[in-house]
């Protein structure tokens, strides 16, 4: 019994060390960036599963397309759906880091597909979700830009990028606290990105980049894994 407790304590300590070593410095709390969170085999498997989803699972937007798994979040409550086992595997891998409390384990995955030149406007994840967002990137890198949140979620030409994160393929990004509540994040519609000092997580990246290096974007699939607090089960009324 004592040996099991010691092993458990050592495992928890290891997880805390992993998280503490991967905190992005020099930005408002709290962002964690873990490179190579999944393997290349995992990445290939995820991409295959996403691309083999039935056509009705895709929602086509003007600048990208997406899939919802676990349900579709709504202010009145998300009608909970079963999560496929291929996604549960990676949800469990994130939960093993003890980022989420037992009462707020992830129950929703949003998958976005970004082709080169596609992006997303500045936004926050908002009140529909518990204020922790985790994102696994597959296929390609992207640059995630952050803006200080003002009275609205709209930015104009005078709005200044406060800092950026480089999200590499197979990486995990965790956002919470001030970065969740008081900042907007966006992806510019570009086909390439330039390495600058404004990218705050370069020291945590798996590759050593040089200043002003230009890296080309490919097709990126992002898995945004979150907890939706307000859920309900679909109740069918059977007429007799």
One Martini backbone bead per residue (centre of mass of N, CA, C, O) as a GRO file, in nm:
protein
  240
    1UNK     BB    1   0.059   0.062  -0.022
    2UNK     BB    2   0.298   0.257   0.008
    3UNK     BB    3   0.402   0.219  -0.282
    4UNK     BB    4   0.147   0.329  -0.422
    5UNK     BB    5   0.157   0.611  -0.295
    6UNK     BB    6   0.438   0.686  -0.402
    7UNK     BB    7   0.370   0.658  -0.702
    8UNK     BB    8   0.140   0.868  -0.701
    9UNK     BB    9   0.309   1.109  -0.601
   10UNK     BB   10   0.518   1.101  -0.832
   11UNK     BB   11   0.315   1.144  -1.060
   12UNK     BB   12   0.205   1.419  -0.967
   13UNK     BB   13   0.479   1.561  -0.966
   14UNK     BB   14   0.537   1.523  -1.267
   15UNK     BB   15   0.294   1.685  -1.370
   16UNK     BB   16   0.368   1.952  -1.233
   17UNK     BB   17   0.640   1.982  -1.378
   18UNK     BB   18   0.536   1.993  -1.664
   19UNK     BB   19   0.365   2.248  -1.625
   20UNK     BB   20   0.580   2.444  -1.503
   21UNK     BB   21   0.780   2.408  -1.760
   22UNK     BB   22   0.521   2.520  -1.968
   23UNK     BB   23   0.518   2.809  -1.905
   24UNK     BB   24   0.443   3.115  -2.029
   25UNK     BB   25   0.640   3.378  -2.045
   26UNK     BB   26   0.549   3.725  -2.041
   27UNK     BB   27   0.245   3.676  -1.960
   28UNK     BB   28  -0.050   3.644  -1.884
   29UNK     BB   29  -0.236   3.461  -1.691
   30UNK     BB   30  -0.261   3.137  -1.842
   31UNK     BB   31   0.003   2.956  -2.015
   32UNK     BB   32   0.043   2.639  -2.189
   33UNK     BB   33   0.322   2.462  -2.356
   34UNK     BB   34   0.323   2.144  -2.540
   35UNK     BB   35   0.533   1.971  -2.707
   36UNK     BB   36   0.472   1.676  -2.833
   37UNK     BB   37   0.202   1.551  -2.705
   38UNK     BB   38   0.196   1.399  -2.967
   39UNK     BB   39   0.237   1.179  -3.207
   40UNK     BB   40   0.265   1.100  -3.537
   41UNK     BB   41   0.067   0.867  -3.518
   42UNK     BB   42  -0.160   1.025  -3.387
   43UNK     BB   43  -0.189   1.241  -3.602
   44UNK     BB   44  -0.264   1.053  -3.836
   45UNK     BB   45  -0.514   0.935  -3.697
   46UNK     BB   46  -0.675   1.195  -3.655
   47UNK     BB   47  -0.690   1.288  -3.949
   48UNK     BB   48  -0.837   1.035  -4.051
   49UNK     BB   49  -1.091   1.063  -3.871
   50UNK     BB   50  -1.181   1.341  -3.967
   51UNK     BB   51  -1.186   1.277  -4.286
   52UNK     BB   52  -1.403   1.023  -4.230
   53UNK     BB   53  -1.627   1.188  -4.179
   54UNK     BB   54  -1.925   1.267  -4.234
   55UNK     BB   55  -2.048   1.524  -4.410
   56UNK     BB   56  -2.269   1.627  -4.193
   57UNK     BB   57  -2.044   1.697  -3.972
   58UNK     BB   58  -2.000   1.937  -4.139
   59UNK     BB   59  -1.935   2.294  -4.114
   60UNK     BB   60  -1.980   2.563  -4.331
   61UNK     BB   61  -1.789   2.838  -4.367
   62UNK     BB   62  -1.644   3.112  -4.510
   63UNK     BB   63  -1.326   3.031  -4.381
   64UNK     BB   64  -1.432   2.745  -4.282
   65UNK     BB   65  -1.438   2.424  -4.116
   66UNK     BB   66  -1.646   2.205  -3.895
   67UNK     BB   67  -1.665   2.016  -3.581
   68UNK     BB   68  -1.893   1.853  -3.356
   69UNK     BB   69  -1.835   1.706  -3.027
   70UNK     BB   70  -2.094   1.625  -2.781
   71UNK     BB   71  -2.220   1.872  -2.927
   72UNK     BB   72  -2.406   2.189  -2.924
   73UNK     BB   73  -2.357   2.480  -2.815
   74UNK     BB   74  -2.586   2.652  -2.581
   75UNK     BB   75  -2.752   2.871  -2.381
   76UNK     BB   76  -2.978   2.637  -2.309
   77UNK     BB   77  -2.803   2.394  -2.387
   78UNK     BB   78  -2.639   2.092  -2.428
   79UNK     BB   79  -2.687   1.817  -2.617
   80UNK     BB   80  -2.574   1.530  -2.525
   81UNK     BB   81  -2.310   1.331  -2.661
   82UNK     BB   82  -2.132   1.086  -2.762
   83UNK     BB   83  -1.801   1.003  -2.752
   84UNK     BB   84  -1.563   0.903  -2.934
   85UNK     BB   85  -1.297   0.695  -2.879
   86UNK     BB   86  -1.077   0.858  -3.041
   87UNK     BB   87  -1.119   1.112  -2.850
   88UNK     BB   88  -1.102   1.004  -2.559
   89UNK     BB   89  -0.800   0.946  -2.557
   90UNK     BB   90  -0.720   1.263  -2.558
   91UNK     BB   91  -0.881   1.357  -2.322
   92UNK     BB   92  -0.737   1.173  -2.115
   93UNK     BB   93  -0.453   1.291  -2.159
   94UNK     BB   94  -0.530   1.568  -2.046
   95UNK     BB   95  -0.649   1.478  -1.770
   96UNK     BB   96  -0.370   1.360  -1.664
   97UNK     BB   97  -0.268   1.663  -1.590
   98UNK     BB   98  -0.480   1.809  -1.395
   99UNK     BB   99  -0.640   2.065  -1.509
  100UNK     BB  100  -0.900   1.930  -1.444
  101UNK     BB  101  -1.169   1.885  -1.275
  102UNK     BB  102  -1.396   1.642  -1.207
  103UNK     BB  103  -1.650   1.848  -1.251
  104UNK     BB  104  -1.490   1.958  -1.548
  105UNK     BB  105  -1.484   1.767  -1.771
  106UNK     BB  106  -1.460   1.704  -2.082
  107UNK     BB  107  -1.754   1.734  -2.344
  108UNK     BB  108  -1.598   1.896  -2.584
  109UNK     BB  109  -1.532   1.912  -2.950
  110UNK     BB  110  -1.355   2.133  -3.163
  111UNK     BB  111  -1.317   2.123  -3.519
  112UNK     BB  112  -1.071   2.282  -3.719
  113UNK     BB  113  -1.023   2.392  -4.055
  114UNK     BB  114  -0.709   2.512  -4.202
  115UNK     BB  115  -0.620   2.669  -4.467
  116UNK     BB  116  -0.424   2.833  -4.645
  117UNK     BB  117  -0.536   3.166  -4.555
  118UNK     BB  118  -0.682   3.089  -4.302
  119UNK     BB  119  -0.904   3.202  -4.026
  120UNK     BB  120  -0.976   3.404  -3.724
  121UNK     BB  121  -1.136   3.605  -3.544
  122UNK     BB  122  -1.156   3.789  -3.281
  123UNK     BB  123  -1.191   3.609  -2.962
  124UNK     BB  124  -1.387   3.443  -2.723
  125UNK     BB  125  -1.522   3.164  -2.564
  126UNK     BB  126  -1.688   3.222  -2.321
  127UNK     BB  127  -1.975   3.126  -2.109
  128UNK     BB  128  -2.026   2.826  -2.225
  129UNK     BB  129  -1.750   2.783  -2.076
  130UNK     BB  130  -1.508   2.670  -1.912
  131UNK     BB  131  -1.205   2.857  -1.817
  132UNK     BB  132  -1.082   2.615  -2.015
  133UNK     BB  133  -0.847   2.573  -2.288
  134UNK     BB  134  -0.775   2.310  -2.525
  135UNK     BB  135  -0.511   2.254  -2.785
  136UNK     BB  136  -0.476   2.055  -3.071
  137UNK     BB  137  -0.233   2.017  -3.325
  138UNK     BB  138  -0.261   1.944  -3.685
  139UNK     BB  139  -0.033   1.936  -3.979
  140UNK     BB  140   0.011   2.243  -3.867
  141UNK     BB  141   0.085   2.548  -3.814
  142UNK     BB  142   0.039   2.852  -3.611
  143UNK     BB  143  -0.071   3.189  -3.534
  144UNK     BB  144  -0.148   3.327  -3.216
  145UNK     BB  145  -0.331   3.614  -3.144
  146UNK     BB  146  -0.327   3.889  -2.902
  147UNK     BB  147  -0.582   4.082  -2.733
  148UNK     BB  148  -0.700   4.327  -2.558
  149UNK     BB  149  -0.976   4.355  -2.375
  150UNK     BB  150  -1.254   4.539  -2.397
  151UNK     BB  151  -1.587   4.616  -2.421
  152UNK     BB  152  -1.545   4.443  -2.671
  153UNK     BB  153  -1.493   4.195  -2.945
  154UNK     BB  154  -1.386   4.430  -3.114
  155UNK     BB  155  -1.167   4.521  -3.374
  156UNK     BB  156  -0.932   4.741  -3.515
  157UNK     BB  157  -0.676   4.906  -3.683
  158UNK     BB  158  -0.561   5.002  -3.385
  159UNK     BB  159  -0.516   4.734  -3.294
  160UNK     BB  160  -0.293   4.553  -3.082
  161UNK     BB  161  -0.064   4.320  -3.064
  162UNK     BB  162   0.065   4.179  -2.779
  163UNK     BB  163   0.087   3.868  -2.873
  164UNK     BB  164   0.230   3.537  -2.952
  165UNK     BB  165   0.173   3.198  -3.072
  166UNK     BB  166   0.332   2.897  -3.154
  167UNK     BB  167   0.165   2.631  -3.321
  168UNK     BB  168   0.248   2.316  -3.336
  169UNK     BB  169   0.259   2.019  -3.434
  170UNK     BB  170   0.141   1.822  -3.158
  171UNK     BB  171   0.042   2.033  -2.974
  172UNK     BB  172  -0.029   2.199  -2.651
  173UNK     BB  173  -0.283   2.428  -2.543
  174UNK     BB  174  -0.328   2.633  -2.242
  175UNK     BB  175  -0.608   2.826  -2.126
  176UNK     BB  176  -0.633   3.074  -1.854
  177UNK     BB  177  -0.774   3.304  -1.687
  178UNK     BB  178  -0.681   3.598  -1.813
  179UNK     BB  179  -0.661   3.477  -2.107
  180UNK     BB  180  -0.966   3.410  -2.112
  181UNK     BB  181  -1.114   3.684  -2.009
  182UNK     BB  182  -0.901   3.947  -2.124
  183UNK     BB  183  -0.872   3.802  -2.412
  184UNK     BB  184  -0.809   3.792  -2.752
  185UNK     BB  185  -0.818   3.560  -3.033
  186UNK     BB  186  -0.625   3.494  -3.342
  187UNK     BB  187  -0.615   3.426  -3.706
  188UNK     BB  188  -0.451   3.499  -3.970
  189UNK     BB  189  -0.481   3.549  -4.324
  190UNK     BB  190  -0.234   3.323  -4.409
  191UNK     BB  191   0.053   3.137  -4.563
  192UNK     BB  192   0.252   3.279  -4.353
  193UNK     BB  193   0.523   3.310  -4.105
  194UNK     BB  194   0.698   3.528  -3.878
  195UNK     BB  195   0.969   3.544  -3.682
  196UNK     BB  196   0.942   3.691  -3.355
  197UNK     BB  197   0.953   3.847  -3.037
  198UNK     BB  198   0.629   3.820  -3.001
  199UNK     BB  199   0.692   3.523  -2.956
  200UNK     BB  200   0.660   3.365  -2.632
  201UNK     BB  201   0.717   3.026  -2.700
  202UNK     BB  202   0.999   2.953  -2.833
  203UNK     BB  203   1.146   2.805  -2.586
  204UNK     BB  204   0.918   2.554  -2.613
  205UNK     BB  205   0.989   2.459  -2.873
  206UNK     BB  206   1.100   2.193  -3.089
  207UNK     BB  207   1.215   2.430  -3.257
  208UNK     BB  208   1.473   2.625  -3.393
  209UNK     BB  209   1.436   2.961  -3.441
  210UNK     BB  210   1.474   3.240  -3.646
  211UNK     BB  211   1.493   3.552  -3.706
  212UNK     BB  212   1.271   3.607  -3.973
  213UNK     BB  213   1.154   3.349  -4.020
  214UNK     BB  214   0.985   3.160  -4.275
  215UNK     BB  215   0.668   2.988  -4.249
  216UNK     BB  216   0.468   2.751  -4.390
  217UNK     BB  217   0.148   2.674  -4.446
  218UNK     BB  218  -0.089   2.433  -4.391
  219UNK     BB  219  -0.301   2.201  -4.299
  220UNK     BB  220  -0.515   2.259  -4.019
  221UNK     BB  221  -0.600   2.076  -3.717
  222UNK     BB  222  -0.819   2.156  -3.451
  223UNK     BB  223  -0.851   2.065  -3.096
  224UNK     BB  224  -1.109   2.178  -2.893
  225UNK     BB  225  -1.102   2.123  -2.539
  226UNK     BB  226  -1.401   2.118  -2.330
  227UNK     BB  227  -1.638   2.258  -2.093
  228UNK     BB  228  -1.992   2.214  -2.062
  229UNK     BB  229  -2.206   2.293  -1.811
  230UNK     BB  230  -2.465   2.315  -1.999
  231UNK     BB  231  -2.679   2.035  -1.996
  232UNK     BB  232  -2.871   1.789  -2.191
  233UNK     BB  233  -3.128   1.557  -2.245
  234UNK     BB  234  -3.304   1.411  -2.475
  235UNK     BB  235  -3.662   1.438  -2.483
  236UNK     BB  236  -3.914   1.219  -2.566
  237UNK     BB  237  -4.241   1.241  -2.683
  238UNK     BB  238  -4.493   1.003  -2.628
  239UNK     BB  239  -4.766   0.921  -2.799
  240UNK     BB  240  -5.082   0.750  -2.716
   0.00000   0.00000   0.00000
